[in-house]
Short mmCIF file of C-alpha atoms and ligand atoms in Angstrom, two decimals:
data_model
loop_
_atom_site.label_atom_id
_atom_site.label_comp_id
_atom_site.label_asym_id
_atom_site.label_seq_id
_atom_site.Cartn_x
_atom_site.Cartn_y
_atom_site.Cartn_z
CA MET I 4 0.01 0.14 0.17
CA THR I 5 1.19 3.60 -0.73
CA THR I 6 1.57 5.43 2.25
CA ALA I 7 1.37 9.15 3.19
CA ARG I 8 3.67 11.78 1.47
CA THR I 9 6.35 9.31 0.34
CA PRO I 10 7.86 10.72 -3.12
CA ALA I 11 5.45 8.83 -5.13
CA SER I 12 2.18 10.28 -3.65
CA ARG I 13 2.88 13.73 -4.05
CA ASN I 14 0.14 14.54 -6.41
CA LEU I 15 -3.70 14.15 -6.16
CA LEU I 16 -3.73 11.70 -8.63
CA ASP I 17 -1.05 9.35 -7.67
CA PRO I 18 -2.23 5.84 -6.70
CA GLY I 19 -2.64 5.03 -3.12
CA PHE I 20 -4.94 5.72 -0.11
CA GLU I 21 -3.57 8.73 1.63
CA LEU I 22 -4.48 9.03 5.15
CA THR I 23 -2.89 12.05 6.96
CA LEU I 24 -4.83 15.01 7.69
CA ARG I 25 -1.99 16.73 9.36
CA PRO I 26 -0.21 18.53 7.84
CA MET I 27 -3.37 19.34 5.57
CA ARG I 28 -2.28 19.30 1.80
CA TYR I 29 -5.66 20.28 0.42
CA PRO I 30 -7.34 22.54 3.27
CA ALA I 31 -9.77 24.08 0.33
CA PHE I 32 -11.20 20.80 -0.10
CA TYR I 33 -11.72 20.39 3.60
CA GLU I 34 -13.54 24.08 3.78
CA ARG I 35 -15.78 22.79 0.86
CA TYR I 36 -16.80 19.77 3.28
CA ARG I 37 -17.39 22.21 5.82
CA ASP I 38 -19.66 24.61 3.64
CA ALA I 39 -21.42 21.57 2.34
CA ILE I 40 -22.33 20.41 5.95
CA ARG I 41 -24.04 23.87 6.70
CA ASN I 42 -26.15 23.37 3.63
CA THR I 43 -28.15 20.35 4.87
CA TRP I 44 -31.66 19.59 4.09
CA THR I 45 -34.08 16.50 4.03
CA VAL I 46 -36.86 15.53 1.94
CA GLU I 47 -39.70 15.72 4.54
CA GLU I 48 -39.25 19.62 4.79
CA VAL I 49 -40.56 19.79 0.93
CA ASP I 50 -44.26 19.89 0.60
CA LEU I 51 -45.76 18.53 -2.64
CA HIS I 52 -49.19 18.83 -1.77
CA SER I 53 -50.04 21.73 -3.74
CA ASP I 54 -48.12 20.26 -6.89
CA VAL I 55 -50.99 17.56 -7.19
CA ALA I 56 -53.49 19.88 -8.06
CA ASP I 57 -51.48 22.04 -10.28
CA LEU I 58 -50.78 18.62 -12.29
CA ALA I 59 -54.31 18.31 -12.88
CA LYS I 60 -54.32 21.78 -14.68
CA LEU I 61 -51.63 21.07 -17.17
CA SER I 62 -52.32 20.80 -20.76
CA PRO I 63 -51.51 17.47 -22.57
CA GLY I 64 -48.35 18.72 -23.71
CA GLU I 65 -47.13 19.89 -20.46
CA GLN I 66 -48.18 16.86 -18.58
CA HIS I 67 -46.18 14.87 -21.15
CA LEU I 68 -43.11 17.19 -20.55
CA ILE I 69 -43.52 16.70 -16.86
CA GLY I 70 -44.04 13.11 -17.31
CA ARG I 71 -40.76 12.68 -19.01
CA LEU I 72 -38.75 15.04 -16.68
CA VAL I 73 -39.31 13.03 -13.40
CA ALA I 74 -38.66 10.01 -15.51
CA PHE I 75 -35.21 11.38 -15.88
CA PHE I 76 -35.11 12.21 -12.23
CA ALA I 77 -35.72 8.71 -11.43
CA THR I 78 -32.29 7.53 -12.04
CA GLY I 79 -30.03 10.44 -12.84
CA ASP I 80 -28.68 10.77 -9.14
CA SER I 81 -28.02 7.02 -8.98
CA ILE I 82 -25.85 7.21 -11.79
CA VAL I 83 -23.65 10.23 -10.79
CA ALA I 84 -23.48 8.51 -6.97
CA ASN I 85 -22.36 5.31 -8.45
CA ASN I 86 -19.69 6.85 -10.52
CA LEU I 87 -18.75 8.73 -7.42
CA VAL I 88 -18.22 5.82 -5.51
CA LEU I 89 -16.41 3.62 -8.33
CA THR I 90 -14.26 6.21 -9.69
CA LEU I 91 -14.07 9.46 -7.86
CA TYR I 92 -13.70 8.31 -4.60
CA LYS I 93 -11.28 5.64 -5.55
CA HIS I 94 -8.74 7.73 -7.51
CA ILE I 95 -8.76 11.43 -6.03
CA ASN I 96 -6.18 10.31 -3.23
CA SER I 97 -6.35 12.79 -0.59
CA PRO I 98 -8.14 12.52 2.79
CA GLU I 99 -9.77 15.77 2.96
CA ALA I 100 -11.21 15.39 -0.61
CA ARG I 101 -12.47 12.22 0.24
CA LEU I 102 -14.51 13.90 3.22
CA TYR I 103 -16.03 15.99 0.77
CA LEU I 104 -16.90 13.34 -1.62
CA SER I 105 -18.52 11.18 1.56
CA ARG I 106 -20.63 14.14 2.16
CA GLN I 107 -21.51 14.61 -1.71
CA LEU I 108 -22.54 10.94 -1.66
CA PHE I 109 -25.04 11.62 1.10
CA GLU I 110 -26.46 14.50 -0.85
CA GLU I 111 -26.92 12.32 -3.90
CA ALA I 112 -28.81 9.81 -1.73
CA VAL I 113 -31.11 12.68 -0.51
CA HIS I 114 -31.55 13.51 -4.16
CA VAL I 115 -32.28 10.15 -5.05
CA GLN I 116 -34.86 9.98 -2.14
CA PHE I 117 -36.32 13.38 -3.10
CA TYR I 118 -37.08 12.13 -6.56
CA LEU I 119 -38.18 8.83 -5.43
CA THR I 120 -40.62 10.80 -3.15
CA LEU I 121 -41.74 12.94 -6.05
CA LEU I 122 -42.57 10.05 -8.65
CA ASP I 123 -44.51 8.45 -5.77
CA THR I 124 -46.75 11.67 -5.60
CA TYR I 125 -46.95 12.41 -9.18
CA LEU I 126 -47.47 9.13 -10.65
CA PRO I 127 -50.10 7.26 -8.44
CA ASP I 128 -50.59 4.72 -11.23
CA PRO I 129 -48.20 1.62 -10.63
CA ASP I 130 -47.64 0.88 -14.01
CA GLU I 131 -46.80 4.78 -15.07
CA ARG I 132 -44.67 4.88 -12.17
CA ALA I 133 -42.62 1.40 -13.03
CA ALA I 134 -42.22 2.48 -16.60
CA ALA I 135 -40.90 5.95 -15.41
CA PHE I 136 -38.20 4.23 -13.01
CA ASP I 137 -37.46 1.99 -16.30
CA ALA I 138 -37.07 5.14 -18.46
CA VAL I 139 -33.07 4.51 -18.99
CA GLU I 140 -34.65 1.00 -20.87
CA ASN I 141 -37.46 2.31 -22.45
CA ILE I 142 -37.61 5.89 -23.53
CA ASP I 143 -35.15 6.71 -26.25
CA SER I 144 -34.45 10.13 -24.99
CA ILE I 145 -33.31 9.28 -21.78
CA ARG I 146 -31.73 5.71 -22.58
CA GLU I 147 -29.43 8.30 -24.97
CA LYS I 148 -28.53 10.48 -22.02
CA ALA I 149 -27.75 7.41 -19.72
CA ARG I 150 -25.53 5.65 -22.57
CA PHE I 151 -23.65 9.17 -22.83
CA CYS I 152 -22.82 8.41 -19.21
CA PHE I 153 -21.92 4.90 -19.16
CA LYS I 154 -19.79 5.77 -21.82
CA TRP I 155 -17.53 7.75 -19.96
CA MET I 156 -17.68 5.34 -17.05
CA ALA I 157 -16.91 2.54 -18.94
CA ALA I 158 -12.94 2.50 -18.55
CA PHE I 159 -13.10 2.64 -14.76
CA GLU I 160 -16.50 0.36 -14.03
CA GLY I 161 -15.25 -2.46 -16.30
CA GLY I 162 -17.66 -4.81 -17.90
CA GLU I 163 -17.89 -7.00 -20.74
CA GLY I 164 -14.35 -7.24 -22.25
CA VAL I 165 -13.39 -4.08 -20.53
CA LYS I 166 -10.75 -4.45 -17.66
CA PRO I 167 -11.14 -1.38 -15.31
CA ILE I 168 -8.38 1.12 -14.44
CA GLU I 169 -7.49 -0.02 -11.31
CA ARG I 170 -4.46 2.61 -10.54
CA LEU I 171 -3.90 6.02 -12.60
CA GLU I 172 -0.38 4.67 -13.60
CA SER I 173 -0.09 6.08 -16.71
CA ARG I 174 -0.48 9.53 -18.65
CA ALA I 175 -3.52 7.62 -20.55
CA ASP I 176 -5.04 6.61 -17.34
CA ARG I 177 -5.11 10.11 -15.89
CA ARG I 178 -6.56 11.74 -19.05
CA ARG I 179 -9.08 9.11 -18.89
CA PHE I 180 -9.81 9.94 -15.45
CA LEU I 181 -9.76 13.83 -16.14
CA LEU I 182 -12.47 12.94 -18.77
CA ASN I 183 -14.43 11.05 -16.58
CA LEU I 184 -14.41 13.84 -13.91
CA ILE I 185 -15.17 16.50 -16.15
CA CYS I 186 -17.86 14.40 -17.81
CA PHE I 187 -19.71 14.21 -14.55
CA ALA I 188 -19.37 17.81 -13.43
CA ALA I 189 -19.78 19.77 -16.58
CA CYS I 190 -22.01 17.82 -18.74
CA ILE I 191 -24.24 15.50 -16.26
CA GLU I 192 -24.22 17.79 -13.35
CA GLY I 193 -23.51 21.05 -15.23
CA LEU I 194 -25.63 20.61 -18.23
CA PHE I 195 -28.28 17.57 -18.21
CA PHE I 196 -29.02 18.76 -14.65
CA TYR I 197 -28.99 22.53 -15.65
CA GLY I 198 -31.36 21.64 -18.41
CA ALA I 199 -33.86 19.78 -16.04
CA PHE I 200 -33.77 22.62 -13.68
CA ALA I 201 -34.87 25.17 -16.69
CA TYR I 202 -38.22 23.17 -17.12
CA VAL I 203 -38.90 23.33 -13.31
CA TYR I 204 -38.44 27.15 -13.43
CA TRP I 205 -40.26 27.52 -16.36
CA PHE I 206 -43.33 25.85 -14.69
CA ARG I 207 -42.36 28.09 -11.70
CA SER I 208 -42.34 31.23 -13.38
CA ARG I 209 -46.05 30.74 -14.20
CA GLY I 210 -47.06 29.96 -10.64
CA LEU I 211 -47.17 26.13 -10.92
CA LEU I 212 -45.30 23.29 -9.25
CA HIS I 213 -44.00 25.02 -6.16
CA GLY I 214 -42.90 21.82 -4.20
CA LEU I 215 -40.89 20.77 -7.34
CA ALA I 216 -39.36 23.98 -7.37
CA THR I 217 -38.60 23.95 -3.62
CA GLY I 218 -36.61 20.92 -3.91
CA THR I 219 -35.26 22.01 -7.09
CA ASN I 220 -33.73 24.69 -5.36
CA TRP I 221 -31.74 23.00 -2.61
CA VAL I 222 -30.86 20.29 -5.43
CA PHE I 223 -29.78 23.01 -7.57
CA ARG I 224 -27.51 24.28 -4.93
CA ASP I 225 -26.04 21.20 -3.83
CA GLU I 226 -25.11 20.49 -7.95
CA SER I 227 -23.68 23.92 -8.18
CA MET I 228 -21.58 22.75 -5.03
CA HIS I 229 -20.60 19.31 -6.74
CA MET I 230 -19.71 20.83 -9.97
CA SER I 231 -17.51 23.54 -8.26
CA PHE I 232 -15.67 21.15 -6.28
CA ALA I 233 -15.04 19.04 -9.00
CA PHE I 234 -13.49 22.11 -11.00
CA ASP I 235 -11.43 22.81 -7.98
CA VAL I 236 -9.70 19.13 -8.28
CA VAL I 237 -9.17 19.73 -12.16
CA ASP I 238 -7.61 22.88 -11.42
CA THR I 239 -5.54 20.97 -8.62
CA VAL I 240 -4.22 18.45 -11.13
CA ARG I 241 -3.28 21.15 -14.00
CA GLN I 242 -1.01 22.78 -11.59
CA GLU I 243 0.46 19.43 -10.48
CA GLU I 244 0.64 17.97 -13.91
CA PRO I 245 0.16 20.50 -16.55
CA GLU I 246 1.66 18.04 -19.21
CA LEU I 247 -1.93 16.51 -18.87
CA PHE I 248 -3.72 19.52 -20.10
CA ASP I 249 -2.85 19.42 -24.01
CA ASP I 250 -4.69 20.08 -27.18
CA GLU I 251 -5.86 16.62 -27.30
CA LEU I 252 -7.36 16.86 -24.19
CA ARG I 253 -9.08 20.35 -24.92
CA ARG I 254 -10.38 18.65 -28.35
CA GLN I 255 -11.98 15.60 -26.24
CA ILE I 256 -13.71 17.67 -23.84
CA GLU I 257 -15.08 20.00 -26.64
CA GLU I 258 -16.07 17.10 -28.38
CA MET I 259 -17.59 15.65 -25.21
CA LEU I 260 -19.39 18.66 -24.22
CA GLU I 261 -20.90 18.84 -28.04
CA GLU I 262 -22.16 15.37 -27.76
CA ALA I 263 -23.93 16.03 -24.22
CA VAL I 264 -25.80 19.15 -25.71
CA GLU I 265 -26.99 17.12 -28.72
CA ALA I 266 -28.11 14.37 -26.48
CA GLU I 267 -29.82 17.16 -24.15
CA LEU I 268 -31.31 18.56 -27.17
CA LEU I 269 -32.87 14.85 -28.17
CA PHE I 270 -34.51 15.11 -24.82
CA ALA I 271 -35.64 18.74 -25.50
CA ARG I 272 -37.54 17.35 -28.64
CA ASP I 273 -39.16 14.78 -26.78
CA LEU I 274 -40.21 16.93 -23.98
CA CYS I 275 -41.18 20.02 -26.20
CA GLY I 276 -42.62 18.62 -28.92
CA GLU I 277 -43.93 21.32 -31.15
CA GLY I 278 -43.24 23.64 -28.59
CA LEU I 279 -45.26 24.96 -25.56
CA PRO I 280 -45.79 28.48 -24.72
CA GLY I 281 -42.22 30.19 -23.50
CA MET I 282 -40.61 26.59 -23.78
CA ASN I 283 -39.41 25.16 -27.12
CA THR I 284 -36.51 23.19 -28.54
CA GLU I 285 -34.95 26.33 -30.26
CA SER I 286 -34.65 28.16 -26.77
CA MET I 287 -33.48 25.00 -24.95
CA ARG I 288 -30.71 24.90 -27.58
CA GLU I 289 -29.25 28.25 -26.99
CA TYR I 290 -29.84 27.95 -23.12
CA LEU I 291 -27.70 24.55 -23.49
CA ARG I 292 -25.17 26.38 -25.66
CA CYS I 293 -24.92 29.07 -22.83
CA VAL I 294 -24.41 26.62 -20.20
CA ALA I 295 -21.58 24.88 -22.20
CA ASP I 296 -19.63 27.77 -22.79
CA GLN I 297 -19.78 28.56 -19.39
CA ARG I 298 -18.34 25.31 -18.47
CA LEU I 299 -15.75 25.76 -21.22
CA VAL I 300 -14.65 28.94 -19.90
CA ARG I 301 -14.64 27.62 -16.41
CA LEU I 302 -12.07 24.81 -17.29
CA GLY I 303 -9.83 27.73 -19.12
CA PHE I 304 -11.03 26.96 -22.70
CA PRO I 305 -12.59 29.61 -25.08
CA ALA I 306 -16.26 29.53 -25.33
CA ARG I 307 -17.51 27.58 -28.27
CA TYR I 308 -21.04 28.84 -29.48
CA GLY I 309 -20.94 32.44 -28.19
CA ALA I 310 -24.85 31.81 -27.15
CA ARG I 311 -26.88 34.19 -24.57
CA ASN I 312 -29.17 32.75 -21.81
CA PRO I 313 -32.99 33.10 -23.49
CA PHE I 314 -34.21 32.08 -20.14
CA SER I 315 -34.79 35.15 -17.83
CA PHE I 316 -36.45 32.97 -14.99
CA MET I 317 -32.85 31.38 -14.96
CA GLU I 318 -30.64 34.43 -14.66
CA LEU I 319 -31.58 35.33 -10.81
CA GLN I 320 -31.90 31.63 -9.71
CA ASN I 321 -28.74 31.21 -7.70
CA VAL I 322 -29.15 34.38 -5.63
CA GLN I 323 -32.93 33.75 -5.19
CA GLU I 324 -32.16 30.34 -4.03
CA LEU I 325 -29.63 31.37 -1.65
CA THR I 326 -31.59 34.22 0.22
CA ASN I 327 -34.46 31.51 0.61
CA PHE I 328 -32.02 28.95 2.02
CA PHE I 329 -30.55 31.14 4.70
CA GLU I 330 -33.82 32.76 5.46
CA ARG I 331 -35.22 29.14 5.82
CA ARG I 332 -32.24 27.99 8.29
CA ALA I 333 -32.73 31.11 10.00
CA SER I 334 -36.36 30.82 10.63
CA ALA I 335 -36.75 26.77 10.84
CA TYR I 336 -33.56 26.14 13.03
CA GLN I 337 -32.16 29.33 14.42
CA VAL I 338 -29.05 28.22 13.19
CA ALA I 339 -26.28 31.08 12.91
CA VAL I 340 -24.97 30.41 9.44
CA GLU I 341 -21.39 31.61 9.05
CA GLY I 342 -18.95 32.36 5.85
CA SER I 343 -19.77 33.04 2.41
CA VAL I 344 -20.55 30.96 -0.52
CA SER I 345 -19.97 32.09 -4.04
CA PHE I 346 -20.98 30.26 -7.28
CA ASP I 347 -18.02 30.69 -9.40
CA ASP I 348 -19.15 30.08 -12.73
CA ASP I 349 -22.90 29.58 -12.53
CA PHE I 350 -26.16 31.72 -13.02
FE1 LIG M 418 -27.45 14.86 -7.28
FE1 LIG M 419 -24.36 16.04 -7.66
#
């Protein structure tokens, strides 16, 4: 076993199971863990009752959209949690980063529980509910997004004919890992989920589905933090091993994001059909390209699309959510919240 602070374990991605917290090599990761603890919420705090009455008011097109959206939510966070355990926790060799990842795993479990509760409430019919949970198998647009995730997990998950990467020994292994990390942060948490949140806030902007919007506020905040942590890991690796970040990696990241935008657009076409008032495939394309540009810029690459956010209801999202969150903490628990939280690159 590789022990602490030997020359072979000086970098974050060097294989091993570093245990030493003092002296702390990556205090910023520990601070992220502490910030996350201050951000605890439970599913029981979300009241979905008024949503049931709202669902009955929706047009057939809107009902189709919400059915597909919750079907995506049924499995999205479980996929992220699996990758966290099987890839990220295994290969990010720092006990303070692993503290953060342990906390993130708990948050993903809360998200899974939230969407389980949501589907139980929204889909009372057992057959419809079962079909939603099986969406990765039976709904093309959702299967395509899952396929995209599994493709970038394959090198670490193993499977038929694929031997999983157990240790990040070679430069190629480390680049594989970076692509996995960036895929989950920039494309899945940072693009697929951001796409999904936009539909929720479109409903909210019309006074509908407040329970879903409340839970989404807290999930959104968690996802922003997960993404920021992952990008901090990328920055650290870039400082330690700048040679990994060459034109080839950049090209792969750009292609990956483009593929993610296409997969999310397929989903948008399925959800929006011929278009709904204020929500259609065209505006979703512009929004996704704008989000993809933000991810590229945060990763230190030039923007690719030059797109602008067409959804005014997303612009104030983080500010509004942050205010609600701290008001809720103060009124519900009288917990003093200290420190500041910044959303580096998000809306
Ligand atoms: Fe999540
Ligand atoms: Fe997440």
